[in-house]
């Protein structure tokens, strides 16, 4: 009997992986995000799949969306999961805390990754692997980037004091988390932070600050049997602190056109092929699922060339927002449309619903033949209790993107 697919949105994954603890309890904000955005996988799961989410308001929302855009994956609640004997699981990312959660729902351990596999996955998720990979991707003068893995207090102190500005990173942390921006002075706060991170994760990552023009990523899929394929491009936006703010919705051709305005197209294709080889060697026989390699276009005003690609800022061994944007564009947007996929957090309860209602009125949705042509489309239900929203803003003129 063929196994049924079950998708799970567990955005606390990076934090859980960093802790490594089976009994990890995510902070309240991460748990809220998991609840508010639980239905997000319906946009990338196959139609025959199930998505784990609370019922009630999610079910009603899903019916409304299916009436607009056609069949999608179906909702399933936690008590119903144990009723099915054979599952193939597709979480946002695997970690010991999720494994324990599924065991508590009655899933047989034979259907879940082993504890040994999750230890290996945590090791491969360590940012030191991105540090090691970076020099192998410096293909010619169109590429840039330095990154270091420091294990001793003398090393991280020397690094901070040797430059006017730099960035320190925890080797395991969530997107936009575990970052420490330094300005040439090795303060007691930075010293304490480095000591704590190194005690838990082996060391600290050090990077120079670059004059960034664009954040983008190359997305891949590994089958776990030695084959890694290219899955698309994504261009994303971050806030000042590095927190994720949204993804552009464009075809791969549109992304290549955008990026090739800075570096030659053949350089991007050369990098894509090299990455396939290197990722296959690194993860191809261990990891099964999507992974993203974050990159930057950097500006060197006095250099030649003046724009260069930093080809490996970090590697995410999990599903990611760039892949959601890729699925949204390919499955649900009109071929003439473009726009933005966004996620936002509202600390005060009730504000998310007000903003949702404002956007419904301001950007009326237009759908033709099951494809979004224009307007505002929420991707999850928004209630009076919601503190997170996920949505797309679409325009039928890509050059006039909102």
Short mmCIF file of C-alpha atoms in Angstrom, two decimals:
data_model
loop_
_atom_site.label_atom_id
_atom_site.label_comp_id
_atom_site.label_asym_id
_atom_site.label_seq_id
_atom_site.Cartn_x
_atom_site.Cartn_y
_atom_site.Cartn_z
CA UNK A 1 0.00 0.00 0.00
CA UNK A 2 1.31 3.43 -0.98
CA UNK A 3 2.06 5.72 1.94
CA UNK A 4 0.08 8.93 2.29
CA UNK A 5 1.97 12.22 2.51
CA UNK A 6 1.62 14.31 5.65
CA UNK A 7 2.97 17.87 5.68
CA UNK A 8 3.81 19.71 8.89
CA UNK A 9 4.74 23.37 9.33
CA UNK A 10 7.12 23.49 12.31
CA UNK A 11 8.85 26.90 12.00
CA UNK A 12 10.50 26.40 15.40
CA UNK A 13 12.69 23.76 13.70
CA UNK A 14 15.89 25.87 13.51
CA UNK A 15 15.65 26.68 17.21
CA UNK A 16 14.88 23.07 18.09
CA UNK A 17 17.79 21.85 15.97
CA UNK A 18 20.13 24.36 17.63
CA UNK A 19 19.11 23.11 21.09
CA UNK A 20 19.38 19.46 20.07
CA UNK A 21 17.02 18.58 22.92
CA UNK A 22 14.27 15.98 22.61
CA UNK A 23 12.18 17.90 25.16
CA UNK A 24 12.77 21.31 23.55
CA UNK A 25 9.99 23.84 24.19
CA UNK A 26 9.88 26.66 21.63
CA UNK A 27 9.31 30.26 22.78
CA UNK A 28 5.72 31.50 22.73
CA UNK A 29 6.22 33.52 19.52
CA UNK A 30 7.42 30.45 17.61
CA UNK A 31 4.51 28.36 18.89
CA UNK A 32 2.12 31.13 17.86
CA UNK A 33 3.64 31.17 14.38
CA UNK A 34 3.24 27.41 14.07
CA UNK A 35 -0.45 27.72 15.01
CA UNK A 36 -1.30 30.78 12.90
CA UNK A 37 0.49 29.51 9.78
CA UNK A 38 -0.21 25.78 10.17
CA UNK A 39 -2.05 25.64 6.86
CA UNK A 40 0.85 27.08 4.83
CA UNK A 41 1.94 23.68 3.38
CA UNK A 42 -1.28 23.40 1.33
CA UNK A 43 0.41 25.78 -1.13
CA UNK A 44 3.31 23.39 -1.82
CA UNK A 45 1.94 19.94 -0.95
CA UNK A 46 0.52 17.68 -3.65
CA UNK A 47 -3.29 17.55 -3.98
CA UNK A 48 -3.54 14.05 -2.50
CA UNK A 49 -1.58 14.97 0.63
CA UNK A 50 -2.72 15.90 4.14
CA UNK A 51 -1.62 18.94 6.13
CA UNK A 52 -1.52 18.81 9.92
CA UNK A 53 -3.51 21.75 11.32
CA UNK A 54 -6.26 22.56 13.83
CA UNK A 55 -9.71 22.20 12.23
CA UNK A 56 -12.52 24.80 12.55
CA UNK A 57 -11.31 28.10 11.03
CA UNK A 58 -8.63 26.37 8.89
CA UNK A 59 -11.21 24.06 7.31
CA UNK A 60 -13.53 26.92 6.38
CA UNK A 61 -10.67 28.92 4.90
CA UNK A 62 -9.46 25.93 2.88
CA UNK A 63 -12.92 25.43 1.36
CA UNK A 64 -13.02 29.09 0.29
CA UNK A 65 -9.58 28.86 -1.33
CA UNK A 66 -10.42 25.63 -3.14
CA UNK A 67 -13.56 27.24 -4.55
CA UNK A 68 -11.31 29.92 -6.05
CA UNK A 69 -8.26 27.94 -7.15
CA UNK A 70 -9.26 24.28 -7.38
CA UNK A 71 -8.33 21.15 -5.43
CA UNK A 72 -5.55 21.32 -2.84
CA UNK A 73 -4.21 19.15 -0.05
CA UNK A 74 -6.65 18.32 2.75
CA UNK A 75 -6.49 19.18 6.43
CA UNK A 76 -5.96 16.56 9.14
CA UNK A 77 -5.94 17.10 12.91
CA UNK A 78 -3.58 15.57 15.48
CA UNK A 79 -6.09 13.03 16.88
CA UNK A 80 -6.69 11.72 13.34
CA UNK A 81 -3.01 11.11 12.53
CA UNK A 82 -2.74 7.82 14.45
CA UNK A 83 -5.75 6.40 12.58
CA UNK A 84 -3.62 6.02 9.45
CA UNK A 85 -0.95 3.32 9.70
CA UNK A 86 1.38 4.35 6.84
CA UNK A 87 2.62 7.95 6.52
CA UNK A 88 5.38 9.63 4.59
CA UNK A 89 6.23 12.78 6.54
CA UNK A 90 7.20 16.15 5.06
CA UNK A 91 7.93 18.57 7.91
CA UNK A 92 9.46 22.03 7.53
CA UNK A 93 12.52 20.33 9.04
CA UNK A 94 13.38 17.24 11.08
CA UNK A 95 14.61 17.55 14.68
CA UNK A 96 14.41 15.44 17.87
CA UNK A 97 11.53 17.51 19.32
CA UNK A 98 9.34 16.86 16.25
CA UNK A 99 10.20 13.16 16.34
CA UNK A 100 9.07 13.01 19.98
CA UNK A 101 5.87 14.92 19.15
CA UNK A 102 4.95 12.42 16.42
CA UNK A 103 5.73 9.47 18.68
CA UNK A 104 3.36 10.99 21.26
CA UNK A 105 0.62 11.06 18.59
CA UNK A 106 0.94 7.30 18.19
CA UNK A 107 3.21 7.14 15.15
CA UNK A 108 5.33 3.99 15.04
CA UNK A 109 9.06 4.78 15.36
CA UNK A 110 9.75 2.68 12.23
CA UNK A 111 8.11 5.46 10.18
CA UNK A 112 10.33 8.19 11.66
CA UNK A 113 13.99 9.15 11.21
CA UNK A 114 16.31 7.47 13.69
CA UNK A 115 17.95 9.38 16.52
CA UNK A 116 21.31 8.72 14.84
CA UNK A 117 20.10 10.31 11.60
CA UNK A 118 18.97 13.45 13.46
CA UNK A 119 22.39 13.73 15.12
CA UNK A 120 23.97 13.58 11.64
CA UNK A 121 21.48 16.13 10.30
CA UNK A 122 22.34 18.54 13.12
CA UNK A 123 26.02 18.19 12.29
CA UNK A 124 25.41 18.84 8.60
CA UNK A 125 23.24 21.87 9.43
CA UNK A 126 26.21 23.47 11.24
CA UNK A 127 27.33 26.67 9.49
CA UNK A 128 30.94 25.45 9.48
CA UNK A 129 29.98 23.42 6.39
CA UNK A 130 29.09 26.65 4.57
CA UNK A 131 32.47 28.07 5.65
CA UNK A 132 34.23 25.04 4.12
CA UNK A 133 32.13 25.13 0.93
CA UNK A 134 32.59 28.85 0.19
CA UNK A 135 36.18 28.71 -1.21
CA UNK A 136 35.16 25.91 -3.59
CA UNK A 137 32.56 28.25 -5.14
CA UNK A 138 34.99 31.11 -5.86
CA UNK A 139 34.97 30.27 -9.55
CA UNK A 140 36.49 33.48 -10.95
CA UNK A 141 36.60 37.26 -10.47
CA UNK A 142 32.78 37.50 -10.42
CA UNK A 143 32.66 35.84 -6.99
CA UNK A 144 33.52 37.10 -3.52
CA UNK A 145 33.11 36.22 0.13
CA UNK A 146 35.01 35.18 3.22
CA UNK A 147 33.79 33.26 6.24
CA UNK A 148 35.66 31.81 9.22
CA UNK A 149 34.97 29.27 11.95
CA UNK A 150 36.63 30.30 15.21
CA UNK A 151 36.94 27.99 18.20
CA UNK A 152 38.99 30.02 20.69
CA UNK A 153 38.48 33.35 22.52
CA UNK A 154 41.74 34.69 21.07
CA UNK A 155 40.47 34.04 17.52
CA UNK A 156 37.10 35.77 17.86
CA UNK A 157 38.59 38.70 19.80
CA UNK A 158 41.27 39.23 17.14
CA UNK A 159 38.69 39.02 14.34
CA UNK A 160 36.38 41.64 15.86
CA UNK A 161 39.21 44.06 16.68
CA UNK A 162 40.91 43.73 13.28
CA UNK A 163 38.08 45.40 11.33
CA UNK A 164 35.75 48.35 11.76
CA UNK A 165 32.65 46.17 11.35
CA UNK A 166 31.91 42.46 11.17
CA UNK A 167 29.22 39.88 11.83
CA UNK A 168 29.41 36.98 14.27
CA UNK A 169 26.96 34.08 13.89
CA UNK A 170 25.97 31.13 15.99
CA UNK A 171 26.72 28.00 13.89
CA UNK A 172 23.17 26.74 14.53
CA UNK A 173 20.32 29.24 14.65
CA UNK A 174 17.15 30.34 12.93
CA UNK A 175 16.89 32.80 10.04
CA UNK A 176 17.83 36.24 11.31
CA UNK A 177 18.58 34.81 14.77
CA UNK A 178 21.89 34.12 16.45
CA UNK A 179 23.53 37.17 14.82
CA UNK A 180 25.84 39.64 16.53
CA UNK A 181 26.80 42.81 14.65
CA UNK A 182 30.16 44.15 15.85
CA UNK A 183 31.86 47.53 15.36
CA UNK A 184 35.53 46.91 16.06
CA UNK A 185 35.30 46.73 19.86
CA UNK A 186 35.32 43.37 21.62
CA UNK A 187 32.93 44.18 24.46
CA UNK A 188 32.20 42.06 27.50
CA UNK A 189 28.74 41.39 26.04
CA UNK A 190 30.22 40.02 22.80
CA UNK A 191 32.78 37.99 24.78
CA UNK A 192 30.05 36.42 26.91
CA UNK A 193 27.89 35.71 23.86
CA UNK A 194 30.76 33.99 22.04
CA UNK A 195 31.64 31.92 25.10
CA UNK A 196 28.03 30.71 25.51
CA UNK A 197 27.58 29.91 21.80
CA UNK A 198 30.91 28.08 21.54
CA UNK A 199 30.15 26.00 24.64
CA UNK A 200 26.93 24.75 23.03
CA UNK A 201 27.89 24.64 19.35
CA UNK A 202 31.66 24.25 19.17
CA UNK A 203 32.63 27.71 17.97
CA UNK A 204 31.54 30.97 16.35
CA UNK A 205 31.28 31.99 12.68
CA UNK A 206 32.92 35.29 11.70
CA UNK A 207 32.18 37.22 8.50
CA UNK A 208 33.09 40.63 7.05
CA UNK A 209 30.27 43.07 6.26
CA UNK A 210 29.53 43.40 2.54
CA UNK A 211 27.87 46.14 0.55
CA UNK A 212 24.84 44.00 -0.27
CA UNK A 213 22.59 44.84 -3.21
CA UNK A 214 20.34 41.77 -3.43
CA UNK A 215 19.64 38.71 -1.27
CA UNK A 216 18.91 35.63 -3.33
CA UNK A 217 19.12 31.86 -3.16
CA UNK A 218 19.48 28.82 -5.34
CA UNK A 219 17.08 26.06 -4.32
CA UNK A 220 17.80 22.34 -4.68
CA UNK A 221 16.21 18.99 -3.91
CA UNK A 222 18.12 15.96 -2.68
CA UNK A 223 16.57 12.49 -3.04
CA UNK A 224 18.80 11.05 -0.29
CA UNK A 225 20.18 8.52 -2.78
CA UNK A 226 22.95 10.63 -4.27
CA UNK A 227 20.97 12.79 -6.69
CA UNK A 228 20.65 16.55 -6.14
CA UNK A 229 18.65 18.56 -8.67
CA UNK A 230 18.24 22.29 -9.13
CA UNK A 231 14.75 23.44 -8.04
CA UNK A 232 14.74 27.16 -8.84
CA UNK A 233 15.85 30.65 -7.89
CA UNK A 234 14.47 32.94 -5.21
CA UNK A 235 15.03 36.60 -4.39
CA UNK A 236 14.19 37.52 -0.82
CA UNK A 237 14.08 40.61 1.38
CA UNK A 238 15.28 41.01 4.95
CA UNK A 239 14.94 43.69 7.60
CA UNK A 240 17.87 45.59 9.10
CA UNK A 241 18.57 42.89 11.68
CA UNK A 242 18.55 40.13 9.05
CA UNK A 243 15.02 38.88 9.80
CA UNK A 244 13.07 37.47 6.84
CA UNK A 245 10.58 39.95 5.32
CA UNK A 246 9.38 38.39 2.07
CA UNK A 247 10.09 36.79 -1.31
CA UNK A 248 9.56 38.13 -4.80
CA UNK A 249 7.19 36.17 -7.04
CA UNK A 250 8.81 35.77 -10.44
CA UNK A 251 9.50 33.01 -12.93
CA UNK A 252 13.01 31.56 -13.00
CA UNK A 253 13.49 33.40 -16.28
CA UNK A 254 12.46 36.63 -14.55
CA UNK A 255 14.95 36.03 -11.74
CA UNK A 256 17.77 35.29 -14.19
CA UNK A 257 16.96 38.49 -16.08
CA UNK A 258 17.07 40.44 -12.81
CA UNK A 259 20.32 38.90 -11.56
CA UNK A 260 22.07 39.03 -14.93
CA UNK A 261 21.77 42.81 -14.74
CA UNK A 262 24.61 42.55 -12.21
CA UNK A 263 26.68 39.52 -13.23
CA UNK A 264 26.78 37.59 -16.53
CA UNK A 265 24.20 34.84 -16.93
CA UNK A 266 26.86 32.22 -17.67
CA UNK A 267 28.45 32.86 -14.26
CA UNK A 268 25.16 32.04 -12.49
CA UNK A 269 24.71 28.86 -14.54
CA UNK A 270 28.32 27.83 -13.85
CA UNK A 271 27.73 28.32 -10.13
CA UNK A 272 24.49 26.33 -10.27
CA UNK A 273 26.29 23.36 -11.83
CA UNK A 274 29.19 23.52 -9.38
CA UNK A 275 26.78 23.65 -6.44
CA UNK A 276 24.95 20.56 -7.67
CA UNK A 277 28.26 18.67 -7.61
CA UNK A 278 29.37 19.97 -4.22
CA UNK A 279 25.98 19.47 -2.53
CA UNK A 280 25.81 15.94 -3.89
CA UNK A 281 29.19 15.20 -2.32
CA UNK A 282 28.20 16.81 0.98
CA UNK A 283 24.59 15.78 1.55
CA UNK A 284 23.41 13.71 -1.42
CA UNK A 285 23.40 10.37 0.38
CA UNK A 286 22.24 11.63 3.77
CA UNK A 287 19.57 14.29 3.33
CA UNK A 288 16.22 13.90 1.57
CA UNK A 289 14.21 17.05 0.86
CA UNK A 290 14.57 20.64 -0.27
CA UNK A 291 17.54 22.76 0.66
CA UNK A 292 18.46 26.36 -0.10
CA UNK A 293 21.82 28.07 -0.49
CA UNK A 294 21.55 31.76 0.43
CA UNK A 295 23.64 34.19 -1.61
CA UNK A 296 24.17 37.92 -2.15
CA UNK A 297 25.02 40.28 -4.98
CA UNK A 298 27.64 42.63 -3.51
CA UNK A 299 28.79 46.03 -4.76
CA UNK A 300 32.49 46.91 -4.98
CA UNK A 301 32.46 50.56 -6.16
CA UNK A 302 36.20 50.67 -6.83
CA UNK A 303 36.57 47.11 -8.06
CA UNK A 304 36.44 45.31 -11.36
CA UNK A 305 33.91 43.84 -11.72
CA UNK A 306 31.91 46.17 -9.49
CA UNK A 307 29.20 43.54 -8.82
CA UNK A 308 30.07 40.07 -7.55
CA UNK A 309 28.21 37.05 -6.16
CA UNK A 310 28.78 35.85 -2.61
CA UNK A 311 27.84 32.24 -3.43
CA UNK A 312 27.31 30.71 0.01
CA UNK A 313 26.13 32.85 2.90
CA UNK A 314 24.48 29.82 4.47
CA UNK A 315 22.91 26.47 3.66
CA UNK A 316 19.43 25.58 4.91
CA UNK A 317 18.79 21.84 5.07
CA UNK A 318 15.02 22.19 5.26
CA UNK A 319 12.03 23.52 3.39
CA UNK A 320 12.22 27.31 3.05
CA UNK A 321 10.25 30.39 2.10
CA UNK A 322 11.99 30.62 -1.26
CA UNK A 323 10.55 27.26 -2.27
CA UNK A 324 7.07 28.34 -1.15
CA UNK A 325 7.43 31.41 -3.39
CA UNK A 326 8.55 29.14 -6.23
CA UNK A 327 5.45 26.89 -5.85
CA UNK A 328 3.11 29.89 -5.52
CA UNK A 329 4.44 31.40 -8.74
CA UNK A 330 4.43 28.20 -10.75
CA UNK A 331 1.09 26.83 -9.55
CA UNK A 332 -1.13 29.79 -8.81
CA UNK A 333 -0.01 32.98 -10.58
CA UNK A 334 -1.03 34.10 -14.03
CA UNK A 335 1.91 33.94 -16.45
CA UNK A 336 1.73 37.75 -16.75
CA UNK A 337 1.65 38.37 -13.00
CA UNK A 338 4.32 39.05 -10.42
CA UNK A 339 4.37 40.29 -6.87
CA UNK A 340 5.49 39.56 -3.31
CA UNK A 341 5.01 36.75 -0.83
CA UNK A 342 5.13 38.14 2.70
CA UNK A 343 4.96 37.03 6.32
CA UNK A 344 4.47 39.53 9.15
CA UNK A 345 4.24 39.43 12.93
CA UNK A 346 1.93 41.67 15.00
CA UNK A 347 2.75 41.80 18.74
CA UNK A 348 -0.68 43.22 19.59
CA UNK A 349 -3.65 40.89 19.16
CA UNK A 350 -6.27 42.22 16.74
CA UNK A 351 -3.94 44.25 14.52
CA UNK A 352 -3.37 41.38 12.07
CA UNK A 353 -7.12 41.10 11.42
CA UNK A 354 -7.47 44.87 10.90
CA UNK A 355 -4.62 44.87 8.40
CA UNK A 356 -6.10 41.83 6.64
CA UNK A 357 -9.46 43.59 6.28
CA UNK A 358 -7.77 46.78 5.06
CA UNK A 359 -5.91 44.89 2.33
CA UNK A 360 -9.02 43.03 1.17
CA UNK A 361 -10.61 46.41 0.51
CA UNK A 362 -7.50 48.11 -0.91
CA UNK A 363 -6.32 45.32 -3.22
CA UNK A 364 -9.34 43.38 -4.55
CA UNK A 365 -8.49 39.89 -5.73
CA UNK A 366 -8.89 38.93 -9.39
CA UNK A 367 -8.66 35.25 -10.38
CA UNK A 368 -9.02 33.88 -13.91
CA UNK A 369 -8.97 30.17 -14.79
CA UNK A 370 -7.70 29.25 -11.33
CA UNK A 371 -4.76 31.67 -11.54
CA UNK A 372 -4.25 34.86 -9.54
CA UNK A 373 -3.97 37.89 -11.82
CA UNK A 374 -4.12 40.78 -9.39
CA UNK A 375 -4.76 41.75 -5.77
CA UNK A 376 -4.37 40.49 -2.23
CA UNK A 377 -4.61 36.77 -1.37
CA UNK A 378 -4.22 35.55 2.23
CA UNK A 379 -2.48 32.17 2.39
CA UNK A 380 -3.80 31.27 5.85
CA UNK A 381 -6.91 32.32 7.77
CA UNK A 382 -6.68 35.53 9.79
CA UNK A 383 -8.74 35.67 12.99
CA UNK A 384 -9.09 38.07 15.91
CA UNK A 385 -6.42 36.00 17.71
CA UNK A 386 -3.90 35.88 14.85
CA UNK A 387 -0.48 37.43 15.39
CA UNK A 388 1.09 36.14 12.17
CA UNK A 389 -0.11 36.58 8.60
CA UNK A 390 1.09 35.08 5.33
CA UNK A 391 -0.12 36.50 2.03
CA UNK A 392 0.72 37.46 -1.54
CA UNK A 393 0.27 40.80 -3.24
CA UNK A 394 0.00 40.37 -6.99
CA UNK A 395 -0.02 42.74 -9.95
CA UNK A 396 -0.58 41.83 -13.59
CA UNK A 397 2.30 44.04 -14.65
CA UNK A 398 5.57 42.65 -13.31
CA UNK A 399 7.34 45.99 -13.86
CA UNK A 400 4.71 47.69 -11.70
CA UNK A 401 5.21 45.41 -8.72
CA UNK A 402 3.65 46.58 -5.48
#
